[in-house]
mmCIF file with all atom_site columns, C-alpha atoms in Angstrom:
data_model
loop_
_atom_site.group_PDB
_atom_site.id
_atom_site.type_symbol
_atom_site.label_atom_id
_atom_site.label_alt_id
_atom_site.label_comp_id
_atom_site.label_asym_id
_atom_site.label_entity_id
_atom_site.label_seq_id
_atom_site.pdbx_PDB_ins_code
_atom_site.Cartn_x
_atom_site.Cartn_y
_atom_site.Cartn_z
_atom_site.occupancy
_atom_site.B_iso_or_equiv
_atom_site.pdbx_formal_charge
_atom_site.auth_seq_id
_atom_site.auth_comp_id
_atom_site.auth_asym_id
_atom_site.auth_atom_id
_atom_site.pdbx_PDB_model_num
ATOM 1   C CA . UNK A 1 1   ? 28.504  21.513 -66.355 1.00 44.00 ? 1   UNK A CA 1
ATOM 2   C CA . UNK A 1 2   ? 29.080  21.661 -62.599 1.00 42.00 ? 2   UNK A CA 1
ATOM 3   C CA . UNK A 1 3   ? 27.920  25.304 -62.504 1.00 44.00 ? 3   UNK A CA 1
ATOM 4   C CA . UNK A 1 4   ? 24.773  24.448 -64.452 1.00 40.00 ? 4   UNK A CA 1
ATOM 5   C CA . UNK A 1 5   ? 23.987  21.574 -62.075 1.00 38.00 ? 5   UNK A CA 1
ATOM 6   C CA . UNK A 1 6   ? 24.479  23.862 -59.062 1.00 39.00 ? 6   UNK A CA 1
ATOM 7   C CA . UNK A 1 7   ? 22.168  26.479 -60.592 1.00 39.00 ? 7   UNK A CA 1
ATOM 8   C CA . UNK A 1 8   ? 19.496  23.856 -61.324 1.00 36.00 ? 8   UNK A CA 1
ATOM 9   C CA . UNK A 1 9   ? 19.672  22.549 -57.735 1.00 37.00 ? 9   UNK A CA 1
ATOM 10  C CA . UNK A 1 10  ? 19.347  26.094 -56.391 1.00 35.00 ? 10  UNK A CA 1
ATOM 11  C CA . UNK A 1 11  ? 16.343  26.850 -58.637 1.00 35.00 ? 11  UNK A CA 1
ATOM 12  C CA . UNK A 1 12  ? 14.713  23.586 -57.599 1.00 35.00 ? 12  UNK A CA 1
ATOM 13  C CA . UNK A 1 13  ? 15.232  24.510 -53.953 1.00 34.00 ? 13  UNK A CA 1
ATOM 14  C CA . UNK A 1 14  ? 13.603  27.930 -54.497 1.00 35.00 ? 14  UNK A CA 1
ATOM 15  C CA . UNK A 1 15  ? 10.670  26.335 -56.308 1.00 35.00 ? 15  UNK A CA 1
ATOM 16  C CA . UNK A 1 16  ? 10.169  23.813 -53.511 1.00 39.00 ? 16  UNK A CA 1
ATOM 17  C CA . UNK A 1 17  ? 10.273  26.580 -50.889 1.00 42.00 ? 17  UNK A CA 1
ATOM 18  C CA . UNK A 1 18  ? 7.759   28.682 -52.846 1.00 45.00 ? 18  UNK A CA 1
ATOM 19  C CA . UNK A 1 19  ? 5.338   25.775 -53.261 1.00 44.00 ? 19  UNK A CA 1
ATOM 20  C CA . UNK A 1 20  ? 5.592   24.934 -49.553 1.00 45.00 ? 20  UNK A CA 1
ATOM 21  C CA . UNK A 1 21  ? 5.039   28.574 -48.600 1.00 51.00 ? 21  UNK A CA 1
ATOM 22  C CA . UNK A 1 22  ? 1.982   28.845 -50.842 1.00 55.00 ? 22  UNK A CA 1
ATOM 23  C CA . UNK A 1 23  ? 0.499   25.670 -49.345 1.00 61.00 ? 23  UNK A CA 1
ATOM 24  C CA . UNK A 1 24  ? 1.067   27.050 -45.852 1.00 75.00 ? 24  UNK A CA 1
ATOM 25  C CA . UNK A 1 25  ? -0.625  30.333 -46.801 1.00 79.00 ? 25  UNK A CA 1
ATOM 26  C CA . UNK A 1 26  ? -3.610  28.473 -48.266 1.00 76.00 ? 26  UNK A CA 1
ATOM 27  C CA . UNK A 1 27  ? -3.976  26.391 -45.101 1.00 81.00 ? 27  UNK A CA 1
ATOM 28  C CA . UNK A 1 28  ? -3.769  29.446 -42.871 1.00 83.00 ? 28  UNK A CA 1
ATOM 29  C CA . UNK A 1 29  ? -6.371  31.281 -44.976 1.00 85.00 ? 29  UNK A CA 1
ATOM 30  C CA . UNK A 1 30  ? -8.791  28.371 -44.507 1.00 86.00 ? 30  UNK A CA 1
ATOM 31  C CA . UNK A 1 31  ? -8.181  28.496 -40.761 1.00 83.00 ? 31  UNK A CA 1
ATOM 32  C CA . UNK A 1 32  ? -8.814  32.247 -40.703 1.00 84.00 ? 32  UNK A CA 1
ATOM 33  C CA . UNK A 1 33  ? -12.056 31.848 -42.630 1.00 82.00 ? 33  UNK A CA 1
ATOM 34  C CA . UNK A 1 34  ? -13.369 29.304 -40.129 1.00 87.00 ? 34  UNK A CA 1
ATOM 35  C CA . UNK A 1 35  ? -11.919 30.765 -36.905 1.00 85.00 ? 35  UNK A CA 1
ATOM 36  C CA . UNK A 1 36  ? -14.324 33.496 -35.806 1.00 87.00 ? 36  UNK A CA 1
ATOM 37  C CA . UNK A 1 37  ? -13.066 34.340 -32.312 1.00 90.00 ? 37  UNK A CA 1
ATOM 38  C CA . UNK A 1 38  ? -11.622 37.839 -31.978 1.00 91.00 ? 38  UNK A CA 1
ATOM 39  C CA . UNK A 1 39  ? -8.764  36.832 -29.698 1.00 93.00 ? 39  UNK A CA 1
ATOM 40  C CA . UNK A 1 40  ? -4.972  36.563 -29.627 1.00 94.00 ? 40  UNK A CA 1
ATOM 41  C CA . UNK A 1 41  ? -5.058  33.308 -31.614 1.00 93.00 ? 41  UNK A CA 1
ATOM 42  C CA . UNK A 1 42  ? -6.725  35.142 -34.493 1.00 93.00 ? 42  UNK A CA 1
ATOM 43  C CA . UNK A 1 43  ? -4.046  37.830 -34.366 1.00 95.00 ? 43  UNK A CA 1
ATOM 44  C CA . UNK A 1 44  ? -1.292  35.213 -34.582 1.00 93.00 ? 44  UNK A CA 1
ATOM 45  C CA . UNK A 1 45  ? -3.074  33.518 -37.492 1.00 93.00 ? 45  UNK A CA 1
ATOM 46  C CA . UNK A 1 46  ? -3.330  36.826 -39.361 1.00 93.00 ? 46  UNK A CA 1
ATOM 47  C CA . UNK A 1 47  ? 0.357   37.617 -38.839 1.00 94.00 ? 47  UNK A CA 1
ATOM 48  C CA . UNK A 1 48  ? 1.394   34.102 -39.861 1.00 93.00 ? 48  UNK A CA 1
ATOM 49  C CA . UNK A 1 49  ? -0.779  34.250 -42.960 1.00 93.00 ? 49  UNK A CA 1
ATOM 50  C CA . UNK A 1 50  ? 0.682   37.633 -43.915 1.00 92.00 ? 50  UNK A CA 1
ATOM 51  C CA . UNK A 1 51  ? 4.215   36.310 -43.406 1.00 90.00 ? 51  UNK A CA 1
ATOM 52  C CA . UNK A 1 52  ? 3.666   33.318 -45.681 1.00 90.00 ? 52  UNK A CA 1
ATOM 53  C CA . UNK A 1 53  ? 2.096   35.210 -48.574 1.00 90.00 ? 53  UNK A CA 1
ATOM 54  C CA . UNK A 1 54  ? 4.318   35.588 -51.661 1.00 86.00 ? 54  UNK A CA 1
ATOM 55  C CA . UNK A 1 55  ? 5.781   39.007 -52.434 1.00 84.00 ? 55  UNK A CA 1
ATOM 56  C CA . UNK A 1 56  ? 3.286   39.691 -55.222 1.00 86.00 ? 56  UNK A CA 1
ATOM 57  C CA . UNK A 1 57  ? 0.537   39.596 -52.568 1.00 90.00 ? 57  UNK A CA 1
ATOM 58  C CA . UNK A 1 58  ? 2.279   42.101 -50.312 1.00 92.00 ? 58  UNK A CA 1
ATOM 59  C CA . UNK A 1 59  ? -0.746  44.432 -50.276 1.00 93.00 ? 59  UNK A CA 1
ATOM 60  C CA . UNK A 1 60  ? -2.867  41.616 -48.856 1.00 93.00 ? 60  UNK A CA 1
ATOM 61  C CA . UNK A 1 61  ? -0.156  40.880 -46.274 1.00 95.00 ? 61  UNK A CA 1
ATOM 62  C CA . UNK A 1 62  ? -0.119  44.532 -45.222 1.00 96.00 ? 62  UNK A CA 1
ATOM 63  C CA . UNK A 1 63  ? -3.906  44.557 -44.895 1.00 95.00 ? 63  UNK A CA 1
ATOM 64  C CA . UNK A 1 64  ? -3.996  41.467 -42.663 1.00 94.00 ? 64  UNK A CA 1
ATOM 65  C CA . UNK A 1 65  ? -1.139  42.758 -40.528 1.00 96.00 ? 65  UNK A CA 1
ATOM 66  C CA . UNK A 1 66  ? -2.980  46.044 -40.014 1.00 96.00 ? 66  UNK A CA 1
ATOM 67  C CA . UNK A 1 67  ? -6.087  44.121 -38.988 1.00 96.00 ? 67  UNK A CA 1
ATOM 68  C CA . UNK A 1 68  ? -4.013  42.184 -36.486 1.00 96.00 ? 68  UNK A CA 1
ATOM 69  C CA . UNK A 1 69  ? -2.617  45.392 -34.975 1.00 97.00 ? 69  UNK A CA 1
ATOM 70  C CA . UNK A 1 70  ? -6.104  46.904 -34.637 1.00 97.00 ? 70  UNK A CA 1
ATOM 71  C CA . UNK A 1 71  ? -7.380  43.764 -32.903 1.00 97.00 ? 71  UNK A CA 1
ATOM 72  C CA . UNK A 1 72  ? -4.323  43.575 -30.631 1.00 97.00 ? 72  UNK A CA 1
ATOM 73  C CA . UNK A 1 73  ? -4.908  47.160 -29.539 1.00 96.00 ? 73  UNK A CA 1
ATOM 74  C CA . UNK A 1 74  ? -8.584  46.526 -28.882 1.00 97.00 ? 74  UNK A CA 1
ATOM 75  C CA . UNK A 1 75  ? -7.554  43.589 -26.663 1.00 96.00 ? 75  UNK A CA 1
ATOM 76  C CA . UNK A 1 76  ? -4.810  45.727 -25.046 1.00 95.00 ? 76  UNK A CA 1
ATOM 77  C CA . UNK A 1 77  ? -2.254  43.076 -26.087 1.00 95.00 ? 77  UNK A CA 1
ATOM 78  C CA . UNK A 1 78  ? 0.838   45.260 -26.280 1.00 95.00 ? 78  UNK A CA 1
ATOM 79  C CA . UNK A 1 79  ? 3.202   42.553 -27.478 1.00 95.00 ? 79  UNK A CA 1
ATOM 80  C CA . UNK A 1 80  ? 0.788   41.538 -30.221 1.00 95.00 ? 80  UNK A CA 1
ATOM 81  C CA . UNK A 1 81  ? 0.592   45.123 -31.459 1.00 96.00 ? 81  UNK A CA 1
ATOM 82  C CA . UNK A 1 82  ? 4.387   45.512 -31.350 1.00 96.00 ? 82  UNK A CA 1
ATOM 83  C CA . UNK A 1 83  ? 4.928   42.301 -33.323 1.00 96.00 ? 83  UNK A CA 1
ATOM 84  C CA . UNK A 1 84  ? 2.468   43.619 -35.889 1.00 96.00 ? 84  UNK A CA 1
ATOM 85  C CA . UNK A 1 85  ? 4.305   46.923 -36.185 1.00 97.00 ? 85  UNK A CA 1
ATOM 86  C CA . UNK A 1 86  ? 7.569   45.040 -36.725 1.00 96.00 ? 86  UNK A CA 1
ATOM 87  C CA . UNK A 1 87  ? 5.952   42.906 -39.416 1.00 95.00 ? 87  UNK A CA 1
ATOM 88  C CA . UNK A 1 88  ? 4.373   45.956 -41.037 1.00 96.00 ? 88  UNK A CA 1
ATOM 89  C CA . UNK A 1 89  ? 7.736   47.755 -41.120 1.00 96.00 ? 89  UNK A CA 1
ATOM 90  C CA . UNK A 1 90  ? 9.272   44.773 -42.919 1.00 94.00 ? 90  UNK A CA 1
ATOM 91  C CA . UNK A 1 91  ? 6.405   44.540 -45.392 1.00 95.00 ? 91  UNK A CA 1
ATOM 92  C CA . UNK A 1 92  ? 6.613   48.224 -46.285 1.00 96.00 ? 92  UNK A CA 1
ATOM 93  C CA . UNK A 1 93  ? 10.360  47.799 -46.667 1.00 94.00 ? 93  UNK A CA 1
ATOM 94  C CA . UNK A 1 94  ? 9.780   44.983 -49.166 1.00 91.00 ? 94  UNK A CA 1
ATOM 95  C CA . UNK A 1 95  ? 7.522   47.360 -51.109 1.00 91.00 ? 95  UNK A CA 1
ATOM 96  C CA . UNK A 1 96  ? 10.252  50.022 -50.956 1.00 92.00 ? 96  UNK A CA 1
ATOM 97  C CA . UNK A 1 97  ? 7.824   52.263 -49.051 1.00 95.00 ? 97  UNK A CA 1
ATOM 98  C CA . UNK A 1 98  ? 10.494  53.277 -46.601 1.00 96.00 ? 98  UNK A CA 1
ATOM 99  C CA . UNK A 1 99  ? 8.688   56.338 -45.215 1.00 96.00 ? 99  UNK A CA 1
ATOM 100 C CA . UNK A 1 100 ? 5.869   54.050 -44.079 1.00 96.00 ? 100 UNK A CA 1
ATOM 101 C CA . UNK A 1 101 ? 8.369   51.500 -42.753 1.00 97.00 ? 101 UNK A CA 1
ATOM 102 C CA . UNK A 1 102 ? 10.072  54.229 -40.720 1.00 97.00 ? 102 UNK A CA 1
ATOM 103 C CA . UNK A 1 103 ? 6.836   55.675 -39.327 1.00 97.00 ? 103 UNK A CA 1
ATOM 104 C CA . UNK A 1 104 ? 5.693   52.250 -38.106 1.00 97.00 ? 104 UNK A CA 1
ATOM 105 C CA . UNK A 1 105 ? 9.115   51.535 -36.594 1.00 97.00 ? 105 UNK A CA 1
ATOM 106 C CA . UNK A 1 106 ? 9.152   54.895 -34.802 1.00 98.00 ? 106 UNK A CA 1
ATOM 107 C CA . UNK A 1 107 ? 5.693   54.211 -33.414 1.00 97.00 ? 107 UNK A CA 1
ATOM 108 C CA . UNK A 1 108 ? 6.801   50.778 -32.231 1.00 97.00 ? 108 UNK A CA 1
ATOM 109 C CA . UNK A 1 109 ? 9.982   52.185 -30.694 1.00 98.00 ? 109 UNK A CA 1
ATOM 110 C CA . UNK A 1 110 ? 8.013   54.816 -28.782 1.00 97.00 ? 110 UNK A CA 1
ATOM 111 C CA . UNK A 1 111 ? 5.618   52.199 -27.381 1.00 96.00 ? 111 UNK A CA 1
ATOM 112 C CA . UNK A 1 112 ? 8.343   49.695 -26.490 1.00 97.00 ? 112 UNK A CA 1
ATOM 113 C CA . UNK A 1 113 ? 10.400  52.393 -24.740 1.00 97.00 ? 113 UNK A CA 1
ATOM 114 C CA . UNK A 1 114 ? 7.331   53.487 -22.765 1.00 96.00 ? 114 UNK A CA 1
ATOM 115 C CA . UNK A 1 115 ? 6.707   49.877 -21.717 1.00 95.00 ? 115 UNK A CA 1
ATOM 116 C CA . UNK A 1 116 ? 10.449  49.258 -21.200 1.00 94.00 ? 116 UNK A CA 1
ATOM 117 C CA . UNK A 1 117 ? 10.413  46.150 -23.409 1.00 95.00 ? 117 UNK A CA 1
ATOM 118 C CA . UNK A 1 118 ? 14.085  45.769 -24.259 1.00 94.00 ? 118 UNK A CA 1
ATOM 119 C CA . UNK A 1 119 ? 13.645  43.111 -26.940 1.00 93.00 ? 119 UNK A CA 1
ATOM 120 C CA . UNK A 1 120 ? 11.376  45.372 -28.982 1.00 96.00 ? 120 UNK A CA 1
ATOM 121 C CA . UNK A 1 121 ? 13.468  48.462 -28.368 1.00 97.00 ? 121 UNK A CA 1
ATOM 122 C CA . UNK A 1 122 ? 16.390  46.617 -29.942 1.00 96.00 ? 122 UNK A CA 1
ATOM 123 C CA . UNK A 1 123 ? 14.245  45.319 -32.791 1.00 95.00 ? 123 UNK A CA 1
ATOM 124 C CA . UNK A 1 124 ? 12.949  48.746 -33.763 1.00 97.00 ? 124 UNK A CA 1
ATOM 125 C CA . UNK A 1 125 ? 16.384  50.380 -33.524 1.00 97.00 ? 125 UNK A CA 1
ATOM 126 C CA . UNK A 1 126 ? 17.618  47.689 -35.927 1.00 96.00 ? 126 UNK A CA 1
ATOM 127 C CA . UNK A 1 127 ? 14.706  48.280 -38.322 1.00 96.00 ? 127 UNK A CA 1
ATOM 128 C CA . UNK A 1 128 ? 15.264  52.039 -38.247 1.00 97.00 ? 128 UNK A CA 1
ATOM 129 C CA . UNK A 1 129 ? 19.010  51.764 -38.814 1.00 97.00 ? 129 UNK A CA 1
ATOM 130 C CA . UNK A 1 130 ? 18.353  49.662 -41.932 1.00 95.00 ? 130 UNK A CA 1
ATOM 131 C CA . UNK A 1 131 ? 15.541  51.847 -43.256 1.00 96.00 ? 131 UNK A CA 1
ATOM 132 C CA . UNK A 1 132 ? 17.460  55.099 -42.807 1.00 97.00 ? 132 UNK A CA 1
ATOM 133 C CA . UNK A 1 133 ? 20.510  53.471 -44.405 1.00 95.00 ? 133 UNK A CA 1
ATOM 134 C CA . UNK A 1 134 ? 18.470  52.561 -47.470 1.00 94.00 ? 134 UNK A CA 1
ATOM 135 C CA . UNK A 1 135 ? 17.286  56.151 -47.956 1.00 95.00 ? 135 UNK A CA 1
ATOM 136 C CA . UNK A 1 136 ? 20.851  57.349 -47.255 1.00 95.00 ? 136 UNK A CA 1
ATOM 137 C CA . UNK A 1 137 ? 19.902  59.332 -44.156 1.00 97.00 ? 137 UNK A CA 1
ATOM 138 C CA . UNK A 1 138 ? 23.158  58.305 -42.559 1.00 96.00 ? 138 UNK A CA 1
ATOM 139 C CA . UNK A 1 139 ? 22.983  60.516 -39.463 1.00 96.00 ? 139 UNK A CA 1
ATOM 140 C CA . UNK A 1 140 ? 19.753  58.840 -38.355 1.00 97.00 ? 140 UNK A CA 1
ATOM 141 C CA . UNK A 1 141 ? 21.010  55.411 -39.427 1.00 97.00 ? 141 UNK A CA 1
ATOM 142 C CA . UNK A 1 142 ? 24.138  55.840 -37.306 1.00 96.00 ? 142 UNK A CA 1
ATOM 143 C CA . UNK A 1 143 ? 22.077  57.083 -34.354 1.00 98.00 ? 143 UNK A CA 1
ATOM 144 C CA . UNK A 1 144 ? 19.882  53.971 -34.289 1.00 98.00 ? 144 UNK A CA 1
ATOM 145 C CA . UNK A 1 145 ? 22.770  51.602 -34.988 1.00 97.00 ? 145 UNK A CA 1
ATOM 146 C CA . UNK A 1 146 ? 24.718  53.122 -32.093 1.00 97.00 ? 146 UNK A CA 1
ATOM 147 C CA . UNK A 1 147 ? 21.689  52.950 -29.786 1.00 97.00 ? 147 UNK A CA 1
ATOM 148 C CA . UNK A 1 148 ? 21.239  49.301 -30.703 1.00 97.00 ? 148 UNK A CA 1
ATOM 149 C CA . UNK A 1 149 ? 24.870  48.486 -29.916 1.00 96.00 ? 149 UNK A CA 1
ATOM 150 C CA . UNK A 1 150 ? 24.803  50.506 -26.696 1.00 97.00 ? 150 UNK A CA 1
ATOM 151 C CA . UNK A 1 151 ? 21.802  48.557 -25.393 1.00 96.00 ? 151 UNK A CA 1
ATOM 152 C CA . UNK A 1 152 ? 23.186  45.245 -26.668 1.00 95.00 ? 152 UNK A CA 1
ATOM 153 C CA . UNK A 1 153 ? 26.494  45.770 -24.861 1.00 95.00 ? 153 UNK A CA 1
ATOM 154 C CA . UNK A 1 154 ? 24.629  46.550 -21.645 1.00 95.00 ? 154 UNK A CA 1
ATOM 155 C CA . UNK A 1 155 ? 22.902  43.158 -21.870 1.00 92.00 ? 155 UNK A CA 1
ATOM 156 C CA . UNK A 1 156 ? 26.287  41.389 -22.252 1.00 90.00 ? 156 UNK A CA 1
ATOM 157 C CA . UNK A 1 157 ? 24.571  39.072 -24.760 1.00 91.00 ? 157 UNK A CA 1
ATOM 158 C CA . UNK A 1 158 ? 27.172  38.020 -27.351 1.00 91.00 ? 158 UNK A CA 1
ATOM 159 C CA . UNK A 1 159 ? 24.550  37.373 -30.044 1.00 90.00 ? 159 UNK A CA 1
ATOM 160 C CA . UNK A 1 160 ? 23.095  40.855 -29.714 1.00 93.00 ? 160 UNK A CA 1
ATOM 161 C CA . UNK A 1 161 ? 26.518  42.493 -29.591 1.00 94.00 ? 161 UNK A CA 1
ATOM 162 C CA . UNK A 1 162 ? 27.681  40.572 -32.673 1.00 93.00 ? 162 UNK A CA 1
ATOM 163 C CA . UNK A 1 163 ? 24.587  41.641 -34.595 1.00 93.00 ? 163 UNK A CA 1
ATOM 164 C CA . UNK A 1 164 ? 25.074  45.260 -33.479 1.00 95.00 ? 164 UNK A CA 1
ATOM 165 C CA . UNK A 1 165 ? 28.695  45.290 -34.621 1.00 95.00 ? 165 UNK A CA 1
ATOM 166 C CA . UNK A 1 166 ? 27.825  43.885 -38.050 1.00 94.00 ? 166 UNK A CA 1
ATOM 167 C CA . UNK A 1 167 ? 24.903  46.326 -38.332 1.00 95.00 ? 167 UNK A CA 1
ATOM 168 C CA . UNK A 1 168 ? 27.275  49.255 -37.823 1.00 95.00 ? 168 UNK A CA 1
ATOM 169 C CA . UNK A 1 169 ? 29.902  47.729 -40.145 1.00 95.00 ? 169 UNK A CA 1
ATOM 170 C CA . UNK A 1 170 ? 27.330  47.382 -42.933 1.00 93.00 ? 170 UNK A CA 1
ATOM 171 C CA . UNK A 1 171 ? 26.284  50.998 -42.486 1.00 94.00 ? 171 UNK A CA 1
ATOM 172 C CA . UNK A 1 172 ? 29.839  52.357 -42.546 1.00 95.00 ? 172 UNK A CA 1
ATOM 173 C CA . UNK A 1 173 ? 30.615  50.216 -45.580 1.00 94.00 ? 173 UNK A CA 1
ATOM 174 C CA . UNK A 1 174 ? 27.762  51.829 -47.503 1.00 93.00 ? 174 UNK A CA 1
ATOM 175 C CA . UNK A 1 175 ? 29.041  55.245 -46.440 1.00 94.00 ? 175 UNK A CA 1
ATOM 176 C CA . UNK A 1 176 ? 32.510  54.243 -47.651 1.00 94.00 ? 176 UNK A CA 1
ATOM 177 C CA . UNK A 1 177 ? 33.947  54.956 -44.208 1.00 95.00 ? 177 UNK A CA 1
ATOM 178 C CA . UNK A 1 178 ? 36.350  52.088 -44.565 1.00 95.00 ? 178 UNK A CA 1
ATOM 179 C CA . UNK A 1 179 ? 38.277  52.656 -41.333 1.00 95.00 ? 179 UNK A CA 1
ATOM 180 C CA . UNK A 1 180 ? 35.075  52.581 -39.293 1.00 95.00 ? 180 UNK A CA 1
ATOM 181 C CA . UNK A 1 181 ? 33.803  49.549 -41.198 1.00 95.00 ? 181 UNK A CA 1
ATOM 182 C CA . UNK A 1 182 ? 37.042  47.671 -40.486 1.00 95.00 ? 182 UNK A CA 1
ATOM 183 C CA . UNK A 1 183 ? 36.963  48.704 -36.831 1.00 95.00 ? 183 UNK A CA 1
ATOM 184 C CA . UNK A 1 184 ? 33.533  47.172 -36.285 1.00 94.00 ? 184 UNK A CA 1
ATOM 185 C CA . UNK A 1 185 ? 34.262  44.095 -38.386 1.00 94.00 ? 185 UNK A CA 1
ATOM 186 C CA . UNK A 1 186 ? 37.434  43.431 -36.405 1.00 94.00 ? 186 UNK A CA 1
ATOM 187 C CA . UNK A 1 187 ? 35.505  43.743 -33.161 1.00 93.00 ? 187 UNK A CA 1
ATOM 188 C CA . UNK A 1 188 ? 32.892  41.325 -34.509 1.00 92.00 ? 188 UNK A CA 1
ATOM 189 C CA . UNK A 1 189 ? 35.597  38.832 -35.514 1.00 90.00 ? 189 UNK A CA 1
ATOM 190 C CA . UNK A 1 190 ? 36.988  38.911 -31.967 1.00 89.00 ? 190 UNK A CA 1
ATOM 191 C CA . UNK A 1 191 ? 33.637  37.740 -30.607 1.00 84.00 ? 191 UNK A CA 1
ATOM 192 C CA . UNK A 1 192 ? 33.330  34.129 -29.369 1.00 79.00 ? 192 UNK A CA 1
ATOM 193 C CA . UNK A 1 193 ? 32.940  31.624 -32.246 1.00 67.00 ? 193 UNK A CA 1
ATOM 194 C CA . UNK A 1 194 ? 29.755  30.066 -33.614 1.00 53.00 ? 194 UNK A CA 1
ATOM 195 C CA . UNK A 1 195 ? 27.471  32.950 -32.759 1.00 51.00 ? 195 UNK A CA 1
ATOM 196 C CA . UNK A 1 196 ? 24.097  32.440 -34.385 1.00 48.00 ? 196 UNK A CA 1
ATOM 197 C CA . UNK A 1 197 ? 21.783  35.426 -34.324 1.00 47.00 ? 197 UNK A CA 1
ATOM 198 C CA . UNK A 1 198 ? 18.416  33.742 -34.029 1.00 46.00 ? 198 UNK A CA 1
ATOM 199 C CA . UNK A 1 199 ? 16.874  36.353 -31.745 1.00 46.00 ? 199 UNK A CA 1
ATOM 200 C CA . UNK A 1 200 ? 15.197  38.098 -34.709 1.00 46.00 ? 200 UNK A CA 1
ATOM 201 C CA . UNK A 1 201 ? 12.757  36.617 -37.169 1.00 43.00 ? 201 UNK A CA 1
ATOM 202 C CA . UNK A 1 202 ? 10.036  38.051 -39.374 1.00 44.00 ? 202 UNK A CA 1
ATOM 203 C CA . UNK A 1 203 ? 7.849   35.067 -38.536 1.00 45.00 ? 203 UNK A CA 1
ATOM 204 C CA . UNK A 1 204 ? 5.726   36.190 -35.537 1.00 42.00 ? 204 UNK A CA 1
ATOM 205 C CA . UNK A 1 205 ? 5.190   32.609 -34.381 1.00 43.00 ? 205 UNK A CA 1
ATOM 206 C CA . UNK A 1 206 ? 8.949   32.141 -34.036 1.00 40.00 ? 206 UNK A CA 1
ATOM 207 C CA . UNK A 1 207 ? 9.279   35.202 -31.822 1.00 45.00 ? 207 UNK A CA 1
ATOM 208 C CA . UNK A 1 208 ? 9.430   34.770 -28.097 1.00 41.00 ? 208 UNK A CA 1
ATOM 209 C CA . UNK A 1 209 ? 6.591   37.000 -26.931 1.00 47.00 ? 209 UNK A CA 1
ATOM 210 C CA . UNK A 1 210 ? 7.957   39.023 -24.065 1.00 45.00 ? 210 UNK A CA 1
ATOM 211 C CA . UNK A 1 211 ? 6.004   41.470 -21.953 1.00 46.00 ? 211 UNK A CA 1
ATOM 212 C CA . UNK A 1 212 ? 2.295   41.999 -21.396 1.00 48.00 ? 212 UNK A CA 1
#
């Protein structure tokens, strides 16, 4: 009985979240239809709308994110374009179109390295490590996971380091390299307590826009 009640509560929670998300998407679509300015606010609206669409509308989300990237580039808003590429990588990942996810992440990594935007360099290394892991290209997955951790350790930011250690542990676990997995997990467990990795989010409006 207790298990059934727990399951019902969980399903109710999911339903409530879905309804709220759909209402948010509907509201954002109305705003987009009435907001005609081709500026950074429109880009943010398009990304937010794409983020809040349900999974079955992923093609629409991809289309709006692409539009946002095109507009960001026309306005020479580098950070806006990079946020769009991150979102697009995630959306293609949800569709299991990992080649497209990887190509967008590589493009974003190249741009962020050229502009020396550390936040985005880290973000794209993380995306690439996950995408390559999912297609079992472990040499590339390890490369990007190691690059992420190398940069994170240079920042001395505990949140970033913790995330990098768990990223590598997850990868080695999938490869069944148990000694390496345990090594990185033990290092993560030695980190200061109560680390919350809130530096990454798929929601573009929750990102701290850094750079030009």
